[in-house]
Amino acid sequence: MRGKGKLVSWNADKAFGFIAPFDKSKDIFIHKSGFNNKARVPAINDIITYTLCVDKNGRSKAIEATFSGEKLIQKSAAKSNKFSLYLAAFFMVIIVVNWLLGKIPQMILVVYSVLSLFTYIVYAKDKSSAKKGNWRTPEVTLHALAFAGG
């Protein structure tokens, strides 16, 4: 649900401020990155429409914020690049064919499949956390899983 309020403070040096909601609830934190229009510099008394979410520490913050008169531009789903999907499927076919021909042990097939599935689940959880603004999987962990063959 979108909220609406007035910007009551703004720290230009640190690029954050607070919005006083029109419903008289507690002031809401907003960072410059929470605005859709990153080119415009926020000013005291600007009317802001925003989506309320919770940061990783459980505090309320505003995201997808727009200034009065601006429309919220929904980010369309990125056009999927199917090449990586085809490449992964092709690689898996090569592994299975080599196993069927007896060139690699079955354990390689099993370990690679399990590791790939585990890595996929970790990446999916990280993507979900990113969308919700929650704690994310450390990048070093994601790289280690990808390097290990997942």
PDB file of C-alpha atoms in Angstrom:
ATOM      1  CA  MET A   1       0.000   0.000   0.000  1.00  0.00           C
ATOM      2  CA  ARG A   2       1.270   3.444  -0.901  1.00  0.00           C
ATOM      3  CA  GLY A   3       1.568   6.159   1.726  1.00  0.00           C
ATOM      4  CA  LYS A   4       1.742   9.899   1.337  1.00  0.00           C
ATOM      5  CA  GLY A   5       3.389  12.578   3.409  1.00  0.00           C
ATOM      6  CA  LYS A   6       5.544  15.669   3.565  1.00  0.00           C
ATOM      7  CA  LEU A   7       9.352  15.685   3.719  1.00  0.00           C
ATOM      8  CA  VAL A   8      10.113  17.289   7.098  1.00  0.00           C
ATOM      9  CA  SER A   9      13.891  16.900   7.198  1.00  0.00           C
ATOM     10  CA  TRP A  10      16.670  16.257   4.712  1.00  0.00           C
ATOM     11  CA  ASN A  11      20.411  15.805   5.282  1.00  0.00           C
ATOM     12  CA  ALA A  12      21.972  16.529   1.888  1.00  0.00           C
ATOM     13  CA  ASP A  13      25.444  15.407   3.016  1.00  0.00           C
ATOM     14  CA  LYS A  14      24.231  11.956   4.030  1.00  0.00           C
ATOM     15  CA  ALA A  15      21.377  11.790   1.484  1.00  0.00           C
ATOM     16  CA  PHE A  16      18.584  10.841   3.877  1.00  0.00           C
ATOM     17  CA  GLY A  17      15.640  12.418   5.615  1.00  0.00           C
ATOM     18  CA  PHE A  18      12.239  11.820   7.169  1.00  0.00           C
ATOM     19  CA  ILE A  19       8.698  11.961   5.846  1.00  0.00           C
ATOM     20  CA  ALA A  20       5.787  12.973   8.102  1.00  0.00           C
ATOM     21  CA  PRO A  21       2.887  10.800   6.888  1.00  0.00           C
ATOM     22  CA  PHE A  22      -0.434  12.529   6.361  1.00  0.00           C
ATOM     23  CA  ASP A  23      -2.103   9.849   8.494  1.00  0.00           C
ATOM     24  CA  LYS A  24      -0.212  11.293  11.506  1.00  0.00           C
ATOM     25  CA  SER A  25       1.745   8.064  12.114  1.00  0.00           C
ATOM     26  CA  LYS A  26       5.420   8.040  13.098  1.00  0.00           C
ATOM     27  CA  ASP A  27       7.892   9.763  10.742  1.00  0.00           C
ATOM     28  CA  ILE A  28       9.317   7.480   8.050  1.00  0.00           C
ATOM     29  CA  PHE A  29      13.011   7.266   7.141  1.00  0.00           C
ATOM     30  CA  ILE A  30      13.917   7.723   3.485  1.00  0.00           C
ATOM     31  CA  HIS A  31      17.283   7.480   1.750  1.00  0.00           C
ATOM     32  CA  LYS A  32      18.097   9.060  -1.607  1.00  0.00           C
ATOM     33  CA  SER A  33      18.192   5.544  -3.082  1.00  0.00           C
ATOM     34  CA  GLY A  34      14.509   5.155  -2.136  1.00  0.00           C
ATOM     35  CA  PHE A  35      13.445   7.729  -4.735  1.00  0.00           C
ATOM     36  CA  ASN A  36      12.559   6.681  -8.280  1.00  0.00           C
ATOM     37  CA  ASN A  37      13.719  10.059  -9.590  1.00  0.00           C
ATOM     38  CA  LYS A  38      17.369  10.127  -8.525  1.00  0.00           C
ATOM     39  CA  ALA A  39      18.059  13.344 -10.473  1.00  0.00           C
ATOM     40  CA  ARG A  40      15.844  15.562  -8.334  1.00  0.00           C
ATOM     41  CA  VAL A  41      17.184  16.827  -5.020  1.00  0.00           C
ATOM     42  CA  PRO A  42      14.574  16.459  -2.256  1.00  0.00           C
ATOM     43  CA  ALA A  43      13.566  19.630  -0.423  1.00  0.00           C
ATOM     44  CA  ILE A  44      11.751  20.266   2.845  1.00  0.00           C
ATOM     45  CA  ASN A  45       7.944  20.340   2.373  1.00  0.00           C
ATOM     46  CA  ASP A  46       8.041  18.216  -0.812  1.00  0.00           C
ATOM     47  CA  ILE A  47       4.975  15.971  -0.974  1.00  0.00           C
ATOM     48  CA  ILE A  48       6.132  12.366  -1.291  1.00  0.00           C
ATOM     49  CA  THR A  49       4.208   9.210  -2.168  1.00  0.00           C
ATOM     50  CA  TYR A  50       6.017   6.039  -1.091  1.00  0.00           C
ATOM     51  CA  THR A  51       5.814   2.335  -0.385  1.00  0.00           C
ATOM     52  CA  LEU A  52       6.497   1.389   3.211  1.00  0.00           C
ATOM     53  CA  CYS A  53       8.871  -1.504   3.890  1.00  0.00           C
ATOM     54  CA  VAL A  54      11.081  -2.782   6.701  1.00  0.00           C
ATOM     55  CA  ASP A  55      14.894  -2.782   6.590  1.00  0.00           C
ATOM     56  CA  LYS A  56      17.123  -5.623   7.787  1.00  0.00           C
ATOM     57  CA  ASN A  57      17.052  -4.185  11.326  1.00  0.00           C
ATOM     58  CA  GLY A  58      13.255  -4.144  11.506  1.00  0.00           C
ATOM     59  CA  ARG A  59      12.895  -0.379  11.040  1.00  0.00           C
ATOM     60  CA  SER A  60      10.347   1.212   8.719  1.00  0.00           C
ATOM     61  CA  LYS A  61      11.609   2.973   5.625  1.00  0.00           C
ATOM     62  CA  ALA A  62      10.185   4.420   2.437  1.00  0.00           C
ATOM     63  CA  ILE A  63      11.002   2.979  -0.978  1.00  0.00           C
ATOM     64  CA  GLU A  64       9.681   3.550  -4.507  1.00  0.00           C
ATOM     65  CA  ALA A  65       9.161   7.179  -3.523  1.00  0.00           C
ATOM     66  CA  THR A  66       7.857   9.715  -6.000  1.00  0.00           C
ATOM     67  CA  PHE A  67       7.493  13.461  -5.742  1.00  0.00           C
ATOM     68  CA  SER A  68       4.066  15.083  -6.064  1.00  0.00           C
ATOM     69  CA  GLY A  69       2.973  15.068  -9.692  1.00  0.00           C
ATOM     70  CA  GLU A  70       5.264  12.220 -10.713  1.00  0.00           C
ATOM     71  CA  LYS A  71       3.971   8.793 -11.607  1.00  0.00           C
ATOM     72  CA  LEU A  72       5.369   5.590 -10.173  1.00  0.00           C
ATOM     73  CA  ILE A  73       7.075   3.775 -12.998  1.00  0.00           C
ATOM     74  CA  GLN A  74       6.867   0.069 -12.363  1.00  0.00           C
ATOM     75  CA  LYS A  75      10.069  -1.659 -13.279  1.00  0.00           C
ATOM     76  CA  SER A  76       9.148  -4.228 -15.881  1.00  0.00           C
ATOM     77  CA  ALA A  77      10.464  -7.695 -15.506  1.00  0.00           C
ATOM     78  CA  ALA A  78      13.814  -7.833 -17.211  1.00  0.00           C
ATOM     79  CA  LYS A  79      13.703  -9.575 -20.530  1.00  0.00           C
ATOM     80  CA  SER A  80      15.111 -12.945 -19.771  1.00  0.00           C
ATOM     81  CA  ASN A  81      18.213 -13.998 -21.593  1.00  0.00           C
ATOM     82  CA  LYS A  82      17.650 -17.637 -22.439  1.00  0.00           C
ATOM     83  CA  PHE A  83      21.258 -18.217 -23.531  1.00  0.00           C
ATOM     84  CA  SER A  84      22.468 -19.020 -20.005  1.00  0.00           C
ATOM     85  CA  LEU A  85      19.573 -21.451 -19.548  1.00  0.00           C
ATOM     86  CA  TYR A  86      20.414 -23.216 -22.808  1.00  0.00           C
ATOM     87  CA  LEU A  87      24.100 -23.305 -21.901  1.00  0.00           C
ATOM     88  CA  ALA A  88      23.362 -24.886 -18.516  1.00  0.00           C
ATOM     89  CA  ALA A  89      21.070 -27.485 -20.109  1.00  0.00           C
ATOM     90  CA  PHE A  90      23.685 -28.262 -22.766  1.00  0.00           C
ATOM     91  CA  PHE A  91      26.360 -28.694 -20.094  1.00  0.00           C
ATOM     92  CA  MET A  92      24.117 -31.028 -18.103  1.00  0.00           C
ATOM     93  CA  VAL A  93      23.425 -33.095 -21.245  1.00  0.00           C
ATOM     94  CA  ILE A  94      27.187 -33.412 -21.812  1.00  0.00           C
ATOM     95  CA  ILE A  95      27.675 -34.603 -18.222  1.00  0.00           C
ATOM     96  CA  VAL A  96      24.860 -37.188 -18.539  1.00  0.00           C
ATOM     97  CA  VAL A  97      26.080 -38.435 -21.946  1.00  0.00           C
ATOM     98  CA  ASN A  98      29.629 -38.822 -20.596  1.00  0.00           C
ATOM     99  CA  TRP A  99      28.256 -40.744 -17.607  1.00  0.00           C
ATOM    100  CA  LEU A 100      26.210 -43.015 -19.911  1.00  0.00           C
ATOM    101  CA  LEU A 101      29.321 -43.667 -21.995  1.00  0.00           C
ATOM    102  CA  GLY A 102      31.220 -44.583 -18.837  1.00  0.00           C
ATOM    103  CA  LYS A 103      33.688 -41.697 -19.142  1.00  0.00           C
ATOM    104  CA  ILE A 104      32.849 -40.205 -15.737  1.00  0.00           C
ATOM    105  CA  PRO A 105      31.718 -41.875 -12.519  1.00  0.00           C
ATOM    106  CA  GLN A 106      28.107 -41.609 -11.388  1.00  0.00           C
ATOM    107  CA  MET A 107      29.232 -39.754  -8.240  1.00  0.00           C
ATOM    108  CA  ILE A 108      30.299 -36.763 -10.389  1.00  0.00           C
ATOM    109  CA  LEU A 109      26.801 -36.597 -11.874  1.00  0.00           C
ATOM    110  CA  VAL A 110      25.155 -36.833  -8.450  1.00  0.00           C
ATOM    111  CA  VAL A 111      27.456 -34.289  -6.753  1.00  0.00           C
ATOM    112  CA  TYR A 112      27.142 -31.806  -9.598  1.00  0.00           C
ATOM    113  CA  SER A 113      23.337 -32.136  -9.687  1.00  0.00           C
ATOM    114  CA  VAL A 114      22.962 -31.714  -5.917  1.00  0.00           C
ATOM    115  CA  LEU A 115      25.391 -28.772  -5.839  1.00  0.00           C
ATOM    116  CA  SER A 116      23.573 -27.098  -8.741  1.00  0.00           C
ATOM    117  CA  LEU A 117      20.206 -27.484  -7.051  1.00  0.00           C
ATOM    118  CA  PHE A 118      21.561 -26.168  -3.739  1.00  0.00           C
ATOM    119  CA  THR A 119      23.178 -23.169  -5.465  1.00  0.00           C
ATOM    120  CA  TYR A 120      19.945 -22.409  -7.320  1.00  0.00           C
ATOM    121  CA  ILE A 121      17.994 -22.425  -4.041  1.00  0.00           C
ATOM    122  CA  VAL A 122      20.536 -20.108  -2.348  1.00  0.00           C
ATOM    123  CA  TYR A 123      20.450 -17.677  -5.299  1.00  0.00           C
ATOM    124  CA  ALA A 124      16.622 -17.736  -5.366  1.00  0.00           C
ATOM    125  CA  LYS A 125      16.478 -17.013  -1.621  1.00  0.00           C
ATOM    126  CA  ASP A 126      18.973 -14.165  -2.053  1.00  0.00           C
ATOM    127  CA  LYS A 127      16.935 -12.678  -4.911  1.00  0.00           C
ATOM    128  CA  SER A 128      13.769 -12.879  -2.823  1.00  0.00           C
ATOM    129  CA  SER A 129      15.527 -11.215   0.122  1.00  0.00           C
ATOM    130  CA  ALA A 130      16.800  -8.444  -2.134  1.00  0.00           C
ATOM    131  CA  LYS A 131      13.298  -7.707  -3.413  1.00  0.00           C
ATOM    132  CA  LYS A 132      11.958  -7.545   0.154  1.00  0.00           C
ATOM    133  CA  GLY A 133      14.846  -5.429   1.446  1.00  0.00           C
ATOM    134  CA  ASN A 134      15.874  -8.150   3.898  1.00  0.00           C
ATOM    135  CA  TRP A 135      19.278  -9.540   4.854  1.00  0.00           C
ATOM    136  CA  ARG A 136      21.067 -11.024   1.837  1.00  0.00           C
ATOM    137  CA  THR A 137      23.484 -13.885   1.350  1.00  0.00           C
ATOM    138  CA  PRO A 138      27.087 -12.606   1.399  1.00  0.00           C
ATOM    139  CA  GLU A 139      28.480 -12.200  -2.096  1.00  0.00           C
ATOM    140  CA  VAL A 140      31.529 -14.290  -1.235  1.00  0.00           C
ATOM    141  CA  THR A 141      29.219 -17.236  -0.460  1.00  0.00           C
ATOM    142  CA  LEU A 142      27.426 -16.869  -3.794  1.00  0.00           C
ATOM    143  CA  HIS A 143      30.747 -16.728  -5.653  1.00  0.00           C
ATOM    144  CA  ALA A 144      32.086 -19.759  -3.782  1.00  0.00           C
ATOM    145  CA  LEU A 145      29.002 -21.798  -4.695  1.00  0.00           C
ATOM    146  CA  ALA A 146      29.221 -20.729  -8.330  1.00  0.00           C
ATOM    147  CA  PHE A 147      32.947 -21.571  -8.423  1.00  0.00           C
ATOM    148  CA  ALA A 148      32.362 -24.967  -6.825  1.00  0.00           C
ATOM    149  CA  GLY A 149      30.250 -25.914  -9.821  1.00  0.00           C
ATOM    150  CA  GLY A 150      26.743 -24.975  -8.894  1.00  0.00           C
TER     151      GLY A 150
END
